[in-house]
C-alpha positions as CSV (number, residue, x, y, z in Angstrom):
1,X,-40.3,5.8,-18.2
2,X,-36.9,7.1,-18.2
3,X,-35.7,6.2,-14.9
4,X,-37.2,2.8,-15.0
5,X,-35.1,2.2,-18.2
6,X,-31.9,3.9,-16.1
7,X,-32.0,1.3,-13.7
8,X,-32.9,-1.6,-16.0
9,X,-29.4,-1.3,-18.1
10,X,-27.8,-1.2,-14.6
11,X,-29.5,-2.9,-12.2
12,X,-27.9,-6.2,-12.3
13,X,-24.6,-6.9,-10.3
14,X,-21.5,-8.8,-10.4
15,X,-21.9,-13.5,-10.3
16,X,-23.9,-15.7,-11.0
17,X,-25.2,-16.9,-7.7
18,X,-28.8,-17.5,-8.2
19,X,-28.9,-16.8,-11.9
20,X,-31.6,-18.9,-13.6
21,X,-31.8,-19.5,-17.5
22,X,-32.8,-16.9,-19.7
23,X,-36.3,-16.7,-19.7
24,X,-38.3,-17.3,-22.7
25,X,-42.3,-16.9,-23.2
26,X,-43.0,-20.1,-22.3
27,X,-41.1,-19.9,-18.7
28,X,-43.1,-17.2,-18.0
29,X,-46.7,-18.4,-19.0
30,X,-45.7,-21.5,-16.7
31,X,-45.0,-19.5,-13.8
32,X,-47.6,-17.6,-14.0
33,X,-49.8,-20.5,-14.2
34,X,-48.4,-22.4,-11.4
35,X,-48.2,-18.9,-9.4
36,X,-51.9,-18.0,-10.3
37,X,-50.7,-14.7,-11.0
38,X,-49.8,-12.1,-13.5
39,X,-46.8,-11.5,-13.4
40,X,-46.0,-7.3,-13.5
41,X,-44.8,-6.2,-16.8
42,X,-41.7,-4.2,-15.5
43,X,-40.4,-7.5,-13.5
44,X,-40.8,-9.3,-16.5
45,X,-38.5,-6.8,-18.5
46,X,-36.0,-6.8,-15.7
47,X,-35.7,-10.7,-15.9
48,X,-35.2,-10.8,-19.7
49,X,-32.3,-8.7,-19.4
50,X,-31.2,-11.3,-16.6
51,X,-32.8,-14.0,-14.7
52,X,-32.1,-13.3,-11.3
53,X,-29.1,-13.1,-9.2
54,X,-27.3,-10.4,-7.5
55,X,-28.5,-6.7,-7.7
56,X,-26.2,-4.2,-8.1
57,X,-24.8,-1.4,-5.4
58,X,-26.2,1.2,-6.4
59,X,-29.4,0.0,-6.7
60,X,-29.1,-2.6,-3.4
61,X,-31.8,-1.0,-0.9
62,X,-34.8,0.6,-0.7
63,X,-35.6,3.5,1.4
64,X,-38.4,3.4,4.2
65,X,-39.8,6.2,6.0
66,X,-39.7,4.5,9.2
67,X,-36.6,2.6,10.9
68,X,-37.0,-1.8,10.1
69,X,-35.3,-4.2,11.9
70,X,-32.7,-4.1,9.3
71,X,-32.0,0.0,9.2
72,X,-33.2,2.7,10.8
73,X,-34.5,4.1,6.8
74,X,-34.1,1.4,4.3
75,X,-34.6,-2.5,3.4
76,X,-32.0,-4.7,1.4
77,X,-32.3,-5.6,-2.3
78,X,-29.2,-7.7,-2.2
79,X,-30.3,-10.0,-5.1
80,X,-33.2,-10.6,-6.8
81,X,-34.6,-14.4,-7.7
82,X,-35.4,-15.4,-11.0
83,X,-37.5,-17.6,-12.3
84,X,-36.5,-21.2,-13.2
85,X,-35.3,-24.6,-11.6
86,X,-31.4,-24.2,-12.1
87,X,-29.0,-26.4,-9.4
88,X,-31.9,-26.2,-6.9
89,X,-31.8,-22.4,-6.4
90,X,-34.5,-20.9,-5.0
91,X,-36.9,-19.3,-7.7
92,X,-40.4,-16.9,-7.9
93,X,-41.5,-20.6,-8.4
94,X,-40.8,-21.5,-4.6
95,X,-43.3,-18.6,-3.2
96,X,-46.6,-20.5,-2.5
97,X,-44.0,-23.4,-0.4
98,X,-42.0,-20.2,1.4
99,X,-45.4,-18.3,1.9
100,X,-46.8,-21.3,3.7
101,X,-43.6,-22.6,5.1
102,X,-43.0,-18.9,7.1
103,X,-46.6,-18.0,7.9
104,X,-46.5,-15.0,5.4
105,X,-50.2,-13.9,4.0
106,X,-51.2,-14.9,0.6
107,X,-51.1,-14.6,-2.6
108,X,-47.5,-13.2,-2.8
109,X,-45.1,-13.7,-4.9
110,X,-41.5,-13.2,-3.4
111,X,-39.0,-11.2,-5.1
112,X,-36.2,-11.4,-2.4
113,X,-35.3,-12.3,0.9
114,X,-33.7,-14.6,3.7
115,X,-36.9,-15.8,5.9
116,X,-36.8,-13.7,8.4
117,X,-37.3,-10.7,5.7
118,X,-39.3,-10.8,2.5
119,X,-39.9,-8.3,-0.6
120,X,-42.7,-9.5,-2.5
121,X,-45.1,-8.9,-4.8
122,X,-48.8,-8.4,-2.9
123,X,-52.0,-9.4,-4.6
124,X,-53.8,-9.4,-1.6
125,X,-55.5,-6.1,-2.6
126,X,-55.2,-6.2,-6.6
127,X,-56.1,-9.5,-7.3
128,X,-54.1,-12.5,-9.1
129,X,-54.9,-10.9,-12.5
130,X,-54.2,-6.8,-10.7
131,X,-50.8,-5.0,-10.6
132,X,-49.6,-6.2,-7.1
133,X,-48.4,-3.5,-4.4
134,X,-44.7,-4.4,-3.1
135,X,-44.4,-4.9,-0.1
136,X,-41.8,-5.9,2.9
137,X,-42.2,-8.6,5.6
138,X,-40.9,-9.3,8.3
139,X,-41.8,-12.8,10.5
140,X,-39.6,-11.9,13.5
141,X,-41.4,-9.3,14.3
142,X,-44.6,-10.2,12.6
143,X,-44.7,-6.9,10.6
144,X,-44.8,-5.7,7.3
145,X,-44.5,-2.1,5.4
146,X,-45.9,-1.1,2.2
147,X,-43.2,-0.1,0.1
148,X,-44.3,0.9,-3.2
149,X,-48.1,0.7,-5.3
150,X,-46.1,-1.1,-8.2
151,X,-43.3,-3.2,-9.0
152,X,-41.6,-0.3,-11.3
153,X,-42.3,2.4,-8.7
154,X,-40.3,0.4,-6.5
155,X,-37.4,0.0,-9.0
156,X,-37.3,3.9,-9.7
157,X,-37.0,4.4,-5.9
158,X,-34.3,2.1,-5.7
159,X,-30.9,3.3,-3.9
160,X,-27.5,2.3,-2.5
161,X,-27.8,1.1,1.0
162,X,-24.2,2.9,1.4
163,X,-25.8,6.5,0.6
164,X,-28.5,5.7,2.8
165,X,-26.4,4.7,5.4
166,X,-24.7,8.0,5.3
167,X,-27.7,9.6,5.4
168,X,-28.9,8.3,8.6
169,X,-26.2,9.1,10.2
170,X,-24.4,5.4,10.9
171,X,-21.0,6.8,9.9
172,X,-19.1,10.0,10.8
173,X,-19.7,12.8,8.5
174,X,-16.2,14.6,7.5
């Protein structure tokens, strides 16, 4: 459980873009009933300490085995949404309109994205009540990659995009 708390007292980053309110109990049992879901314990802890908003560096990407449309071995985890209805900004609350609204499969609940590219929680295999799978999307090119078999599997193999950049070789090595 170390690591998992490691990135926890880091994870968030720098503004407020997309910060909802601080959660309480009550937000939570209200999205989880209007999501039909259980919501995984580990994202819950994450979005006490803050509710959404930008992720930090060194925890921005996640790395892939296999090249995406975005990198040839990670995906982004820019920011992260929360959950809420603050100044119209988009929430965990908006996944069953953005689900229909780009085609994706259901139920997910999505964690992060842009349309084109999603990182969400999967209950297609659990079950609304199961530890969801995370798992990436993406609609261009109708494809999508399992990432992780939990959501706090997928925070401990978090990354910086810029080490994995270096890594695949995008920029010279001295």
């Amino acid at each position: 459980m170390a690591r998992f708390d490691e990135v926890k007292a880091t994870f968030w980053g720098e503004g407020l873009y997309g910060v909802q309110p601080p959660l309480s109990d009550a937000v939570v049992q209200d999205a989880e009933r209007r999501l039909g879901v259980r919501l995984p314990a580990s994202l819950l802890e994450l979005l006490r300490v803050r509710n959404g908003g930008p992720v930090a560096e060194v925890w921005n990407a996640f790395p892939t085995d296999v090249p995406t449309s975005w990198s040839e071995n990670h995906v982004p985890l820019e920011d992260m949404m929360g959950i809420g209805r603050h100044d119209g900004r988009l929430s965990l609350l908006d996944s069953v309109y953005l689900v229909e609204e780009w085609g994706l499969p259901s139920p997910l609940v999505l964690l992060s994205g842009d349309g084109h590219c999603w990182i969400a929680l999967d209950y297609r295999t659990c079950g609304e009540q199961g530890e969801p799978s995370v798992t990436w999307f993406d609609v261009e090119t109708d494809t999508e990659l399992p990432l992780a078999t939990d959501f706090q599997t997928f925070v401990e193999r978090l990354a910086s995009a810029a080490s994995l950049d270096d890594a695949d070789g995008s920029r010279s090595a001295s």
